[in-house]
Each structure stands twice: as C-alpha cells, then as structure tokens.
Amino acid sequence: MTTTVTKLEKLVGKRIKRKEDPRLITGTATYVEDVKLPELLHAAILRSPHGAANIKSIDISKAAALPGVVAVYTGADILGVGSVVCAADLPGLRKPVHHILAQDRTYFVGHAVAVVVAKDRYVAADGVDLIEVDWQPTQAVTDPEKALAAGAPAVHPEWPDNTAFIHNQEGGDMAQAFADAEVVVKQRIVSQRLIPNPMETRGVVADWKQADKAMTIWTSTQIPHLARSILAGQLGLDENRVRLIAPEVGGGFGSKLNVYPEEALMGFVSMKLQKPVKWIESRRENFQTTIHGRGHVDYLEIAAKRDGTILGLKLKLIQDLGAYHQLLTPAIPTLSVLMMPGLYKFRNISAQVIGVFTNAVPTDAYRGAGRPEATHGIERMVDMLAAEIGMDPAEIRYKNFAGKDDFPFLTAAGLTYDSGDYAATLDKALEMIDYKGLREQQVQARAEGKLMGIGISTYGELCGFGPSPATPAGGWESATVKVEPSGKVTVMTGCSPHGQGQETSFAQIAADELGVPLDDVIVLHGDTSIVQYGIGTFGSRNTAVGGAALFYALQDIREKAKRFGAKMLGVEDGEVVLADGHCTDSNGNSVTFQQIAGAAYRGIVIPTGSEPGLVATRFWEPSNFAYPYGAHIIVSEVDKETGQIEIKRYLAVDDIGNIINPLLVDGQLHGGVAQGLGQALWEHGVYDDDGQLVSGTFMDYAMPRARMMPWIESAHTITPSPVNPLGAKGVGEAGTIGSTPAMVNSVVDALAPLGVRHIDMPMTAGKIWKLMQDSSIQEKKA
Amino acid sequence: MIANSFEYSAPGSLKEALALLAEGAKPLAGGMSLIPMMKLRLANPEHLVDIGRLPELNYIREEGGAIHIGAGVTHFEVESSPLLLGKCPLLAETAAYIGDIQVRNRGTLGGSVAHADPSADYPAALHALDAKIVLTSSEGTRTLSTEEFFLDTFTTALDPGEIVSEVIVPVDAGLTGTSYQKFLQPASGFAIVGAAARVRQEGGKFTMVRVGVTGLSGNGYRARNVEDALVGQDVTDANIKAAAALVADGQDASSDLHATAEYRAHLAGAYTARALRAALSRSA
Amino acid sequence: MKIAGTSQLPFPPEKAYDLMQDPAMLALAIPGCNSLEKTGDNEYKLSLKMALASLSGQFEGKVTLTEPNRPYSFKMLVEGTGKIGFVKGEGVIKLSGLGDGISITSAITATGIEFAGDAQIGGSIATVGQRMIDTTSKMMVKQFFKKLEKLGLGAEGTNPEAGGTAGE
C-alpha cells in the first residue's frame, strides 16, 4: 500500500483568522450573563458611598419586606465564609482581613456592605435602595504620599503608619556606583492609577446542589482552577465537588486574575437559599470595585559617567495598594524592581518598595503589572541622562545595552535574560523610521518654531510566567491532547484565554504536529470539570508555557501514533516516520493519522507495551521566564497654541521570539499600544481627598477610542527563546510596556527647547499648555 | 444601573403628548441624557412620555426663507440633511461633532436644546445662527430667540408641560461663511469649548459677524463683544486675533477634572479665532 | 473641591448680614429649600429638593451658622444627605460696604460679598457629575444671591426704618 503523501503546508507562522470570532461577532458566545437556570435568583449589592466610614447600624427590614425580595444578608451573616485571599507574601507583610461583606467599617467607595437577593434584578436593585445604613464618615486618605505623612488618617486603625510592607532589594555596590559617578540625575516619576475596563464586567452565577454537596460556579475569570481552589477553601467545600466554569470572558487585562468577594458571596447565597443565584457587575461597580492598575510614585536616581556609561540606578517606590490586598496586590511592585535594569548591563541597583494602604479599591495586576512602571522609569531616566550629558538618546542606549554575546545575561536585579540582540532591534527601528533624517527634519521644524519630538523606548519584558518557585501558586502549565477514533483532535489547555486567541494558535500548533487540518482541532479551556488542573492566563504566558505543555503532549501523541502505525505497517517501531498526517515506513507504505486513531480505539492490534486510546497529558514547568524586548519610536508634534499632542508616526519593532500567528500578534500589539497610549495621554483613575472616585464613569475616565489611535507601523526581529520548545516569548503586554515611555520621551523631546525635562502622565493638553505657559514665563524672566 | 420603575406612554399624536405633559409627565426624546441618569437612579421620573417617535416633530423643511427643523430630528439627520448641508451648513457641521455615531443616531435636536447642557454643541451654532426656538404646550406656542431661551446651566425658558417643538434657522445667502470648531473632552466627547462663527465680508471689511460659544462657562452664549469688535473692521488676522481674545471677557469660566478655568478661557479665544478664520475662508 | 466667588447686594452690609442670618429668608433664598427649622443655637434642619436637568433628589441635612461678626463675616456649614449622594459645604462669607463708586466719601449703599470654602460631594452624584459640579454650584450660588437681593429689596418698601433705596 504505497501511497503518495502530499506535503502539508505549515500553519504555524501564518496569518490565520481567529476560530473564536464567528461566535463573537454573531453574538452567540456565552458569557456569564447568558447563563440562565431554572429558578435563578438575582443579587444586587449595597456598597459604601464613603471613602471611610463606621457603620453604626444597618436596617434591612424595609428591603426584606419588599415583595420579590428573597433574602438580605449583611456582614454579620457571612462570618462563616473565608475572607478574600491574597496569595502574595513578603517578609513582614501586613494582611488586613478582607471579609466578603464589610463588618463595622468600610474602607473605600464601593466596599460591599449587604446583598439583596430577589426574583429578578430589578427588584434586587430596588431592595438595595431600601436598606438604611447609619453611616459615620471618618477622614479618608487616598494619596499614598499623604498616607505616609505623620498624622495621616489610618486606613486600618491597627496600623497607623499605613505601611503594609517595606521591601528592599540591592544588587552590586551602590555606594561605589555613586562614588564613581560623574553625573547623577534624579526625578520623581508618577505612574498614575488606571482602571482596566475590560469590555465585559465581572459576573458570577453560583448553583449549589445540596444532595450532591456540589457547587457549580460560572465566573468571569482568567484563572478558573486557582479560583476553584480558593473558593472551595472559602466556602469549606471539597475541591472536587466544585466545578468552576469561565465561559466566554470578555477581556480581563489582569483585572480578572483575581478572586473577588462576590464569587464566594454568591456561593454562600446559593447554599443558604438552595437556589442558583446570579450577580452581574454594573459598569459603575466595575470602576469602583474591580482592581485598578499602577498607582506608583517613584523616586529615581541614575548614576553615570559623562561618556554615557550607566553605573547604577536607585529607586524608592511608593505603591498605592488601596485598602486591601487582592490576590497579588503586594507582589506587583516587586516585579517593577526586577525589571528596573531594563536592557542595560549596569551592575548596581538599590530599590526600596513601600506598600501603602489608602482608602481606595486595591491595585493589582493590570496589563504589564509592574513592568510598564519599571520600563517607564528606566527609559525616562536614560533619556534624562542623555539630555543631561548632551548625548543622542539612541546612542546612549547602544552604549549600555547588554551585548548579543552576553546571553544568558544575568541582570543587576538577579534575573537571567534568555536571549536577545538589542542593538539589532534598535538598528532596524532606526533604519525603518530614518532616524537620521528625522533628526534633520526636527532641526528644520524647530527653526520654524514647531515643537516636534522624537521619542525612543527600548523596553524589555519579563513574561512567560514562570518558574514555579518564582510564582505564588505554581508557574507551570498543562495540556491534554485527546484524539478521537475519527482522528479529530481536542486540545484541553490549563490556560484560560479570554481574547488572546489560543483557540486558533494552539490549533495551528496541534494541526502542524499531527498533520491534520486546522478545522479538525478544537481547543477547550476554562471548565474545571473538563480540563485538567491548570494555572491560567496572565503575564504573557499562554504560548510560552501553555503552548510548550501542548507541544510536549503532542509529542507523546506522535510517539504513540508511530508505535501503532509501525504495528499496522508490520515494521519495527523505529522504522517509521510520522509526517504530513501519515505514518510511513522505509518502503513508502503508509497509514493515515486517522486510520491510526481508529485502530488505537478499536484495540484489535495493540503494540507491545502500549495500550489502547490516543490521549496524552503533560504538565510543563519552565526553567526560566522568557524575555521579549523591542524598540518603539514615536514622532509627535505639540500644538503651541493648545498643548494638544499629535502622533505623527508610531513604529514598533518587537522581538517576541518565534511567532505562531502574526495576525494575533498584531492584534495584541495594537491593543497593548492603545492601552499604553491611554496611560501616557488620557487615562487617570482619580480619587478626591475624601475618597470619592471622581473619574467614575466613561464620561470622565478617558478610554482611548479608535479615532484617537495613530497608524501603527510594526515589524519584528526574531530571537527564539531557548526556554521553551516553541522558541516563543510572549506578546500580550509588549505594546503596553513599550509605548508609554516612547510617548513621554517624544513629547519631552518636543518641548526640550522650552527647558522641559520631564512630564508626568497623563499628558493632557491642558497640562502641556500649562507647562508651555510656565516655561515661556521662565524664559521671559531669564 | 437599573432605573426605578416608571410609567411609559408613547402617544400617537403631539396633542395627546402635550396633554400628558400638562399633567406632569416628563418628556423623553432620544434619551441620550435622561436614560443614563435614570439608570444611575439620579433621575427618577414617575411618568415618561415618549415624544421621540412623533411624526409631527420629525421634519426638515424650507419655508419662508428659513429652515424649520422638527424637535424629533436626530443629530445624524441634521448632520446628513442635504437641505441643511446646502443652506445652513453650520448646523450640520455642528451636529457631526456630537458624541459618537450611536448617540447621533438616537439623540434629537429638540432634546439636546431643551436639556441645555453647558457643554453641548448646538447652543454655540444656534446663537451664531440667530436661531429661533419654538416652544409648545397644551396652552399654545411661543417663539423665542436663543438668548431668551438658554437661561443658565441646564436651565431654559421652558415652562412645566412645555416642550421644544421646532428650531428655525436662517437660509444664509451664499456670501456667508460659517464654521464650528470644537476642543473635545477626551472621555465624554463633550466640548471643553466649542466656537461657532458666521461671517460676511465686503470690500475687505467684515459686514456681519456672529459668534456663539459653548463649554466655557455655565451657559452657551453669543459673544457680542467679539462681533462688535470686528464688524466694520478690515479683514485681517490681527483683527481676528484681537477680537477673539475678548471672547472670555465677563464669563465665569468653568473648571473641572479636564480643564482649568484658565485653560478653558485660553481655548475659547483660540477656538473662536479658528472658527472665524475657517468661516472667513468659506465666505465669498 | 474649592468654592469661591464674589457677589453684590444693593443694600448695606448690616441688612445683607441680617438677611443671611434669618432662617425664614434663608429658606426662601436657598435654591430648592423646602423647609428650614431651628433645632438649636444657630443650627437649622434643612430639607431641600435639588432638581437640575433630569437629575433630581431630596436631601435632608442641616445648616449651621457660626463665628458671627456682624456685619463683616460669618461661617456657614451646609450638610445634606439623600439617596443620590451627599453634600457638605463649609465656607466663610465676608461682607464689605460699597459706596456709589464715584466718591470715596459717599454713603455705603451696597454690599460686596466674598465667599470661600470647601465642598465635599459624595455618592452617586460625585461619580457621575464631575463636569456639572462646578457650573451647577456656581449657578446655585448665583440664584441664592439673586433671590436674596429680591427679598431684600422687597422688604425695603415695608420697612420704613431702612435707609435710602440702594444704588438705583
């Protein structure tokens, strides 16, 4: 049975449209809100209108008496439920107990106080309005620096200094670096609070079956298995009797890398009432109660030689934690410390992180989680240093880059960067944008009185989270490949993609390895009853870690298929090759992958030492993080009259290792850049001094719109990661990390002739105008 | 984000609607301002009368040398009306700046005018156009100038039970040039400031100037001081600049999260000058 | 949030001061005020209906007048709480005598008002109303003084003891 085997085209590396999209764009995807169950009850939550207040009393009688209201629970009812979990730990970390409903005091606007359960969501909302709380407002504090000042109101009365932790990290010899320095540049840099705003808000459905002692929870999460373990603990249930389903999840950006009070609360309500119950977060609640990102005040000092050689970087980082720790709150700023050195080879760092409680919703992981803040810090400081010594910003970067022969490269912060050629990426970016020509144009523009700026950011990123010892709950990932008797393939990944597109990219990988059509592969995720334990989706890890686990499971399938194929062809195991969907022996005889699958389940002929079926599961532990990097360049012009910033060109050259699907990569980069520019130019989560969130709706919180985006020119260099078999690094956060410093560097460069050295984000037109006013006044005085 | 319960009526005729309004019901047109407030329970009307679907309020027609626009016409219809684009392009241009396409597809001219949001776009254009606002109730109809109609922040001359039923704008002679220039608040898309200009020139001199401003203070206004400074003067950029610089005089400039009073006042001058220049370039 | 501004009343400071200390007059002048009842020394219970654009809400609270220094200044504290949020404002109101503006020796016929203070706004209205708070508070202050002016002038005719008609 000699057959002609047609060579199949490789799918990995191709721009393939997402398999997910048909259901998304036809409105047939199932989100938590779409889960409908018989006798489903609906919950609404009463929240604190005060930044800080004592609850003198709560009267629920009117709410409870409202027709249609089934139950009302307050803080006194939920003491049997475990408090909200923080998985991060640091020496001496103060962890306030975060009950799922407030007890006698509320700590931030939006803090959950009571839950009304009713026959429909309208009655539930009416019930909330009927709860009477006797509030005694107390003084709030929302600015982390003010919270550290003597005499500031205590967020938690037991810790009057508002300090949750102080974390120090040193590398090299800082004293020597500063002693050797010929120039030291200092700057306070703020990375403002941001509100993640995924398109889908949070939502939970909990369904308790008393007879089985079994709970099913649908929740909009990035970490279904971890959430299940935590919720089982909070509710005192057996982990194997809790089924957690992350259905379609409409974005998270880190904000759903968490387990929130409402998840255990709905579990509690369902157990109490023996009925399923649903809670859907409103957009206003999302603004107020889902974690925020960033919230840094950084004091940076960079020491260098006059020739541009950086000697060391000192950082005091004040992290606005909010009132509580959510899942990873205290860990986020420690990631900033790890990424402080950027792409540079200097050996000395010194960092102190002060975690500060404030009367605000907790901060936690938001796209980039600690790395954008670090990159912003180092890339701003390098530009300021260049300006100080009169060096070109590109040149100073070349001078300090780790060289391509330095890998694996041990940084001053103790990380080992896997691979890279930073100079080559910057070369490509400078060439693409014609840097030399641009600088000439700039001279011309300045002569004409125009404020033209060129901003470079060469960012590095720590992703592919990560080696288990370096993560709070394990950093490995799992994959199961199940080949059906027909040869159709089901991949089950422990990742929980929610917009990243792994249903497509993982199918590409599987299709290539097994030689089956793309449409023969489906990818399942997010249901703990279907998928083996996994870690989830965050930290640009899906491909680099989850994809690697998948790759190894596919190799197991291949091996087993080859043994079956050899048996079917009547040759020895080692005498066949599996390629292009066929197992072929040295004589050119072959069987198809589908025939093998059928035989494996039919079980008539079983290879010695093998067994029926064609299923493989792998748990893969990465030996290191992966470290993508890139160079982003922004050409901007500032309107002298209004301060408005126009982006003339945006160029991103990213090295994210091997690329599985360039279309997905473009999408990730564009979205990341949008969020990064959002931070640089518009977005700001603002609390007033009393703890009111004044940027509490889209009327005041400026999310970037399509019309506000520049055209993004994108290119890549490819330096495969040696850490995983795919050579992939990660792209989920790259755009966010590279864009903010490029934007600020560009505008500072534009305003440099006016003597401007630094601008804090967001660089609103009004802020730029004021800066120009002030510096022109200074000029006139001088 | 769930409104309190309320009664909803969708009468088939204006007469019926006015009768319900006379009994104390609140009018609902496109709902672009009212519904969000209701969902946040900041507005809790007991009875809404939907006037947004009344055919009697849905027209754009030329009549007696002016264009009459029914209050129920949507912003998108204003923006895309061939009649307005040809004969009163300022109003169409202004409408195109409102919110986003979803808002423009639902929001109505009459609803926006009656709401009198201090940052809304229309008041600037209507002041510059010497527009007339027609008010109707079960008692009858009256017609006011824009300055008589827009009284203060969210405050108009509308009496209880009365609605804006029509807006009348002039058919401008071909020699008139107009422009609306807006500095957008990046979150909401409302005007931080918006300036509408309408000018005519003859023999190198300004013969007619109208300037309407929104966003700067608590109420849109007609900047008569700018107009007076230009009429009869030579058409020069220096004159435009000098006149535009007067635009914030006597106004109590607003301050919020997005712009200080000082910045708003500066922008008002800058955008008035831009509007005047653009209008001039479109005048014969 | 800082609130500050100036206003003028067309009668002398003594009269303006007394009007602003008179709960009956305050009740009429405070926009939307339903009632103002005396509950203690210089303390009054306030019930107010705020209606602005589509927004409307009932507020219950109190008004406290302290640091009296007739006719130069006093301090006013207004607190209100309702379903849609809460408001707390505290400020000093300063009065000064104004003449006819022609000669410095002319009799004082009008009052210059200067106010400065802090306002806190919380709850739903704070979250959604950022761009309206400044314009709205200014308008309410304006309405307050306009009404006060009317009340003062209206009382003019019925009070023979009052001085000559102010500045007209």
mmCIF file of N, CA, C and O in Angstrom, chain B residues 162-224:
data_model
loop_
_atom_site.group_PDB
_atom_site.id
_atom_site.type_symbol
_atom_site.label_atom_id
_atom_site.label_comp_id
_atom_site.label_asym_id
_atom_site.label_seq_id
_atom_site.Cartn_x
_atom_site.Cartn_y
_atom_site.Cartn_z
ATOM 1 N N GLU B 162 -44.260 72.188 28.885
ATOM 2 C CA GLU B 162 -43.919 72.765 27.586
ATOM 3 C C GLU B 162 -42.731 72.007 26.992
ATOM 4 O O GLU B 162 -41.828 71.604 27.738
ATOM 5 N N ILE B 163 -42.721 71.851 25.679
ATOM 6 C CA ILE B 163 -41.576 71.208 25.036
ATOM 7 C C ILE B 163 -41.012 72.106 23.937
ATOM 8 O O ILE B 163 -41.701 73.011 23.455
ATOM 9 N N VAL B 164 -39.762 71.832 23.586
ATOM 10 C CA VAL B 164 -39.227 72.442 22.374
ATOM 11 C C VAL B 164 -39.828 71.665 21.215
ATOM 12 O O VAL B 164 -39.728 70.443 21.172
ATOM 13 N N SER B 165 -40.504 72.347 20.308
ATOM 14 C CA SER B 165 -41.150 71.621 19.211
ATOM 15 C C SER B 165 -40.439 71.845 17.879
ATOM 16 O O SER B 165 -40.533 71.023 16.988
ATOM 17 N N GLU B 166 -39.735 72.968 17.762
ATOM 18 C CA GLU B 166 -39.122 73.268 16.470
ATOM 19 C C GLU B 166 -37.956 74.231 16.666
ATOM 20 O O GLU B 166 -37.952 75.044 17.587
ATOM 21 N N VAL B 167 -37.007 74.117 15.770
ATOM 22 C CA VAL B 167 -35.910 75.073 15.734
ATOM 23 C C VAL B 167 -35.895 75.670 14.340
ATOM 24 O O VAL B 167 -36.024 74.950 13.350
ATOM 25 N N ILE B 168 -35.775 76.992 14.292
ATOM 26 C CA ILE B 168 -35.792 77.667 12.989
ATOM 27 C C ILE B 168 -34.431 78.315 12.762
ATOM 28 O O ILE B 168 -33.943 79.070 13.608
ATOM 29 N N VAL B 169 -33.821 77.966 11.651
ATOM 30 C CA VAL B 169 -32.513 78.551 11.332
ATOM 31 C C VAL B 169 -32.614 79.249 9.980
ATOM 32 O O VAL B 169 -33.434 78.872 9.141
ATOM 33 N N PRO B 170 -31.791 80.268 9.772
ATOM 34 C CA PRO B 170 -31.907 81.036 8.538
ATOM 35 C C PRO B 170 -31.288 80.309 7.347
ATOM 36 O O PRO B 170 -30.400 79.484 7.513
ATOM 37 N N VAL B 171 -31.782 80.625 6.175
ATOM 38 C CA VAL B 171 -31.097 80.231 4.940
ATOM 39 C C VAL B 171 -30.095 81.337 4.683
ATOM 40 O O VAL B 171 -30.466 82.488 4.492
ATOM 41 N N ASP B 172 -28.843 80.999 4.779
ATOM 42 C CA ASP B 172 -27.836 82.030 4.634
ATOM 43 C C ASP B 172 -27.568 82.315 3.170
ATOM 44 O O ASP B 172 -27.480 81.405 2.364
ATOM 45 N N ALA B 173 -27.418 83.591 2.848
ATOM 46 C CA ALA B 173 -27.037 83.954 1.494
ATOM 47 C C ALA B 173 -25.702 83.311 1.175
ATOM 48 O O ALA B 173 -24.928 82.999 2.075
ATOM 49 N N GLY B 174 -25.460 83.085 -0.058
ATOM 50 C CA GLY B 174 -24.244 82.393 -0.474
ATOM 51 C C GLY B 174 -22.968 83.070 -0.028
ATOM 52 O O GLY B 174 -21.905 82.463 -0.028
ATOM 53 N N LEU B 175 -23.060 84.310 0.360
ATOM 54 C CA LEU B 175 -21.844 85.034 0.728
ATOM 55 C C LEU B 175 -21.393 84.752 2.154
ATOM 56 O O LEU B 175 -20.288 85.080 2.540
ATOM 57 N N THR B 176 -22.290 84.157 2.942
ATOM 58 C CA THR B 176 -21.970 83.945 4.344
ATOM 59 C C THR B 176 -21.087 82.708 4.519
ATOM 60 O O THR B 176 -21.327 81.682 3.893
ATOM 61 N N GLY B 177 -20.084 82.821 5.363
ATOM 62 C CA GLY B 177 -19.255 81.661 5.684
ATOM 63 C C GLY B 177 -19.446 81.286 7.140
ATOM 64 O O GLY B 177 -19.627 82.162 7.992
ATOM 65 N N THR B 178 -19.457 80.000 7.407
ATOM 66 C CA THR B 178 -19.661 79.562 8.791
ATOM 67 C C THR B 178 -18.677 78.458 9.156
ATOM 68 O O THR B 178 -18.157 77.757 8.284
ATOM 69 N N SER B 179 -18.468 78.288 10.446
ATOM 70 C CA SER B 179 -17.651 77.158 10.914
ATOM 71 C C SER B 179 -17.876 76.917 12.398
ATOM 72 O O SER B 179 -18.109 77.856 13.162
ATOM 73 N N TYR B 180 -17.827 75.647 12.774
ATOM 74 C CA TYR B 180 -17.850 75.277 14.195
ATOM 75 C C TYR B 180 -16.541 74.572 14.506
ATOM 76 O O TYR B 180 -16.153 73.633 13.807
ATOM 77 N N GLN B 181 -15.837 75.032 15.519
ATOM 78 C CA GLN B 181 -14.556 74.418 15.925
ATOM 79 C C GLN B 181 -14.670 73.993 17.375
ATOM 80 O O GLN B 181 -15.116 74.760 18.223
ATOM 81 N N LYS B 182 -14.248 72.779 17.629
ATOM 82 C CA LYS B 182 -14.503 72.215 18.953
ATOM 83 C C LYS B 182 -13.255 71.563 19.517
ATOM 84 O O LYS B 182 -12.560 70.830 18.816
ATOM 85 N N PHE B 183 -13.014 71.794 20.787
ATOM 86 C CA PHE B 183 -11.968 71.077 21.509
ATOM 87 C C PHE B 183 -12.668 70.030 22.364
ATOM 88 O O PHE B 183 -13.396 70.347 23.291
ATOM 89 N N LEU B 184 -12.441 68.769 22.029
ATOM 90 C CA LEU B 184 -13.189 67.686 22.669
ATOM 91 C C LEU B 184 -12.627 67.302 24.030
ATOM 92 O O LEU B 184 -11.416 67.195 24.200
ATOM 93 N N GLN B 185 -13.512 67.060 24.964
ATOM 94 C CA GLN B 185 -13.113 66.402 26.210
ATOM 95 C C GLN B 185 -12.893 64.938 25.841
ATOM 96 O O GLN B 185 -13.771 64.307 25.247
ATOM 97 N N PRO B 186 -11.690 64.390 26.134
ATOM 98 C CA PRO B 186 -11.376 63.082 25.554
ATOM 99 C C PRO B 186 -12.258 61.934 26.065
ATOM 100 O O PRO B 186 -12.442 60.959 25.354
ATOM 101 N N ALA B 187 -12.797 62.049 27.258
ATOM 102 C CA ALA B 187 -13.626 60.956 27.768
ATOM 103 C C ALA B 187 -15.032 61.026 27.199
ATOM 104 O O ALA B 187 -15.515 60.082 26.589
ATOM 105 N N SER B 188 -15.700 62.129 27.383
ATOM 106 C CA SER B 188 -17.123 62.210 27.055
ATOM 107 C C SER B 188 -17.382 62.651 25.625
ATOM 108 O O SER B 188 -18.463 62.418 25.103
ATOM 109 N N GLY B 189 -16.420 63.310 25.010
ATOM 110 C CA GLY B 189 -16.653 63.869 23.687
ATOM 111 C C GLY B 189 -17.415 65.185 23.720
ATOM 112 O O GLY B 189 -17.639 65.794 22.680
ATOM 113 N N PHE B 190 -17.853 65.618 24.912
ATOM 114 C CA PHE B 190 -18.479 66.941 25.010
ATOM 115 C C PHE B 190 -17.434 68.012 24.701
ATOM 116 O O PHE B 190 -16.232 67.744 24.690
ATOM 117 N N ALA B 191 -17.916 69.241 24.510
ATOM 118 C CA ALA B 191 -16.995 70.336 24.211
ATOM 119 C C ALA B 191 -16.347 70.840 25.494
ATOM 120 O O ALA B 191 -17.039 71.148 26.451
ATOM 121 N N ILE B 192 -15.019 70.886 25.511
ATOM 122 C CA ILE B 192 -14.373 71.670 26.564
ATOM 123 C C ILE B 192 -14.610 73.130 26.205
ATOM 124 O O ILE B 192 -15.037 73.909 27.039
ATOM 125 N N VAL B 193 -14.385 73.473 24.954
ATOM 126 C CA VAL B 193 -15.011 74.671 24.387
ATOM 127 C C VAL B 193 -15.370 74.385 22.940
ATOM 128 O O VAL B 193 -14.715 73.588 22.271
ATOM 129 N N GLY B 194 -16.387 75.049 22.484
ATOM 130 C CA GLY B 194 -16.759 74.988 21.087
ATOM 131 C C GLY B 194 -17.118 76.398 20.650
ATOM 132 O O GLY B 194 -17.744 77.136 21.412
ATOM 133 N N ALA B 195 -16.686 76.774 19.458
ATOM 134 C CA ALA B 195 -16.987 78.119 18.973
ATOM 135 C C ALA B 195 -17.566 78.021 17.575
ATOM 136 O O ALA B 195 -17.026 77.317 16.721
ATOM 137 N N ALA B 196 -18.678 78.717 17.371
ATOM 138 C CA ALA B 196 -19.303 78.771 16.054
ATOM 139 C C ALA B 196 -19.189 80.194 15.542
ATOM 140 O O ALA B 196 -19.441 81.141 16.283
ATOM 141 N N ALA B 197 -18.790 80.319 14.296
ATOM 142 C CA ALA B 197 -18.670 81.654 13.728
ATOM 143 C C ALA B 197 -19.452 81.732 12.417
ATOM 144 O O ALA B 197 -19.566 80.741 11.683
ATOM 145 N N ARG B 198 -19.983 82.893 12.155
ATOM 146 C CA ARG B 198 -20.769 83.128 10.929
ATOM 147 C C ARG B 198 -20.420 84.541 10.472
ATOM 148 O O ARG B 198 -20.645 85.492 11.234
ATOM 149 N N VAL B 199 -19.841 84.651 9.322
ATOM 150 C CA VAL B 199 -19.351 85.963 8.901
ATOM 151 C C VAL B 199 -19.712 86.286 7.452
ATOM 152 O O VAL B 199 -19.887 85.393 6.616
ATOM 153 N N ARG B 200 -19.773 87.582 7.177
ATOM 154 C CA ARG B 200 -19.887 88.070 5.819
ATOM 155 C C ARG B 200 -18.862 89.190 5.649
ATOM 156 O O ARG B 200 -18.591 89.926 6.609
ATOM 157 N N GLN B 201 -18.309 89.276 4.462
ATOM 158 C CA GLN B 201 -17.348 90.341 4.222
ATOM 159 C C GLN B 201 -17.663 91.023 2.892
ATOM 160 O O GLN B 201 -18.251 90.425 1.992
ATOM 161 N N GLU B 202 -17.282 92.284 2.822
ATOM 162 C CA GLU B 202 -17.483 93.028 1.585
ATOM 163 C C GLU B 202 -16.404 94.088 1.513
ATOM 164 O O GLU B 202 -16.169 94.803 2.499
ATOM 165 N N GLY B 203 -15.736 94.142 0.395
ATOM 166 C CA GLY B 203 -14.701 95.151 0.212
ATOM 167 C C GLY B 203 -13.626 95.086 1.262
ATOM 168 O O GLY B 203 -13.153 96.116 1.739
ATOM 169 N N GLY B 204 -13.294 93.851 1.680
ATOM 170 C CA GLY B 204 -12.203 93.695 2.629
ATOM 171 C C GLY B 204 -12.566 94.042 4.060
ATOM 172 O O GLY B 204 -11.700 94.135 4.930
ATOM 173 N N LYS B 205 -13.867 94.249 4.286
ATOM 174 C CA LYS B 205 -14.291 94.529 5.666
ATOM 175 C C LYS B 205 -15.350 93.527 6.112
ATOM 176 O O LYS B 205 -16.114 93.011 5.300
ATOM 177 N N PHE B 206 -15.357 93.272 7.420
ATOM 178 C CA PHE B 206 -16.413 92.430 7.986
ATOM 179 C C PHE B 206 -17.717 93.211 7.954
ATOM 180 O O PHE B 206 -17.778 94.341 8.458
ATOM 181 N N THR B 207 -18.751 92.608 7.336
ATOM 182 C CA THR B 207 -20.032 93.315 7.335
ATOM 183 C C THR B 207 -21.022 92.676 8.309
ATOM 184 O O THR B 207 -21.974 93.312 8.740
ATOM 185 N N MET B 208 -20.826 91.404 8.615
ATOM 186 C CA MET B 208 -21.700 90.747 9.602
ATOM 187 C C MET B 208 -20.861 89.699 10.320
ATOM 188 O O MET B 208 -20.134 88.948 9.674
ATOM 189 N N VAL B 209 -20.960 89.658 11.615
ATOM 190 C CA VAL B 209 -20.236 88.637 12.397
ATOM 191 C C VAL B 209 -21.150 88.121 13.497
ATOM 192 O O VAL B 209 -21.791 88.899 14.215
ATOM 193 N N ARG B 210 -21.222 86.797 13.600
ATOM 194 C CA ARG B 210 -21.924 86.193 14.736
ATOM 195 C C ARG B 210 -20.989 85.151 15.342
ATOM 196 O O ARG B 210 -20.368 84.367 14.616
ATOM 197 N N VAL B 211 -20.893 85.160 16.659
ATOM 198 C CA VAL B 211 -20.062 84.166 17.337
ATOM 199 C C VAL B 211 -20.862 83.563 18.482
ATOM 200 O O VAL B 211 -21.412 84.288 19.320
ATOM 201 N N GLY B 212 -20.949 82.244 18.487
ATOM 202 C CA GLY B 212 -21.591 81.536 19.601
ATOM 203 C C GLY B 212 -20.569 80.631 20.253
ATOM 204 O O GLY B 212 -19.716 80.052 19.576
ATOM 205 N N VAL B 213 -20.643 80.542 21.573
ATOM 206 C CA VAL B 213 -19.630 79.785 22.308
ATOM 207 C C VAL B 213 -20.308 78.812 23.264
ATOM 208 O O VAL B 213 -21.325 79.148 23.883
ATOM 209 N N THR B 214 -19.751 77.625 23.378
ATOM 210 C CA THR B 214 -20.258 76.670 24.365
ATOM 211 C C THR B 214 -19.098 76.112 25.172
ATOM 212 O O THR B 214 -17.941 76.214 24.762
ATOM 213 N N GLY B 215 -19.407 75.556 26.344
ATOM 214 C CA GLY B 215 -18.399 74.849 27.143
ATOM 215 C C GLY B 215 -17.604 75.722 28.085
ATOM 216 O O GLY B 215 -17.155 75.248 29.125
ATOM 217 N N LEU B 216 -17.429 76.955 27.744
ATOM 218 C CA LEU B 216 -16.551 77.809 28.558
ATOM 219 C C LEU B 216 -17.106 78.027 29.956
ATOM 220 O O LEU B 216 -16.376 77.904 30.938
ATOM 221 N N SER B 217 -18.394 78.328 30.020
ATOM 222 C CA SER B 217 -18.975 78.673 31.317
ATOM 223 C C SER B 217 -20.267 77.893 31.508
ATOM 224 O O SER B 217 -20.505 76.920 30.813
ATOM 225 N N GLY B 218 -21.083 78.338 32.422
ATOM 226 C CA GLY B 218 -22.281 77.581 32.766
ATOM 227 C C GLY B 218 -23.370 77.599 31.706
ATOM 228 O O GLY B 218 -24.339 76.860 31.822
ATOM 229 N N ASN B 219 -23.211 78.405 30.700
ATOM 230 C CA ASN B 219 -24.253 78.523 29.689
ATOM 231 C C ASN B 219 -23.617 78.935 28.373
ATOM 232 O O ASN B 219 -22.726 79.779 28.361
ATOM 233 N N GLY B 220 -24.059 78.346 27.296
ATOM 234 C CA GLY B 220 -23.598 78.809 25.988
ATOM 235 C C GLY B 220 -24.015 80.261 25.795
ATOM 236 O O GLY B 220 -24.985 80.709 26.391
ATOM 237 N N TYR B 221 -23.276 80.996 24.976
ATOM 238 C CA TYR B 221 -23.636 82.415 24.840
ATOM 239 C C TYR B 221 -23.220 82.952 23.480
ATOM 240 O O TYR B 221 -22.420 82.344 22.769
ATOM 241 N N ARG B 222 -23.798 84.081 23.174
ATOM 242 C CA ARG B 222 -23.425 84.795 21.965
ATOM 243 C C ARG B 222 -22.381 85.836 22.371
ATOM 244 O O ARG B 222 -22.635 86.655 23.258
ATOM 245 N N ALA B 223 -21.225 85.794 21.731
ATOM 246 C CA ALA B 223 -20.125 86.680 22.127
ATOM 247 C C ALA B 223 -20.238 87.988 21.375
ATOM 248 O O ALA B 223 -19.542 88.241 20.391
ATOM 249 N N ARG B 224 -21.119 88.839 21.864
ATOM 250 C CA ARG B 224 -21.372 90.110 21.167
ATOM 251 C C ARG B 224 -20.149 91.014 21.166
ATOM 252 O O ARG B 224 -19.948 91.787 20.236
#
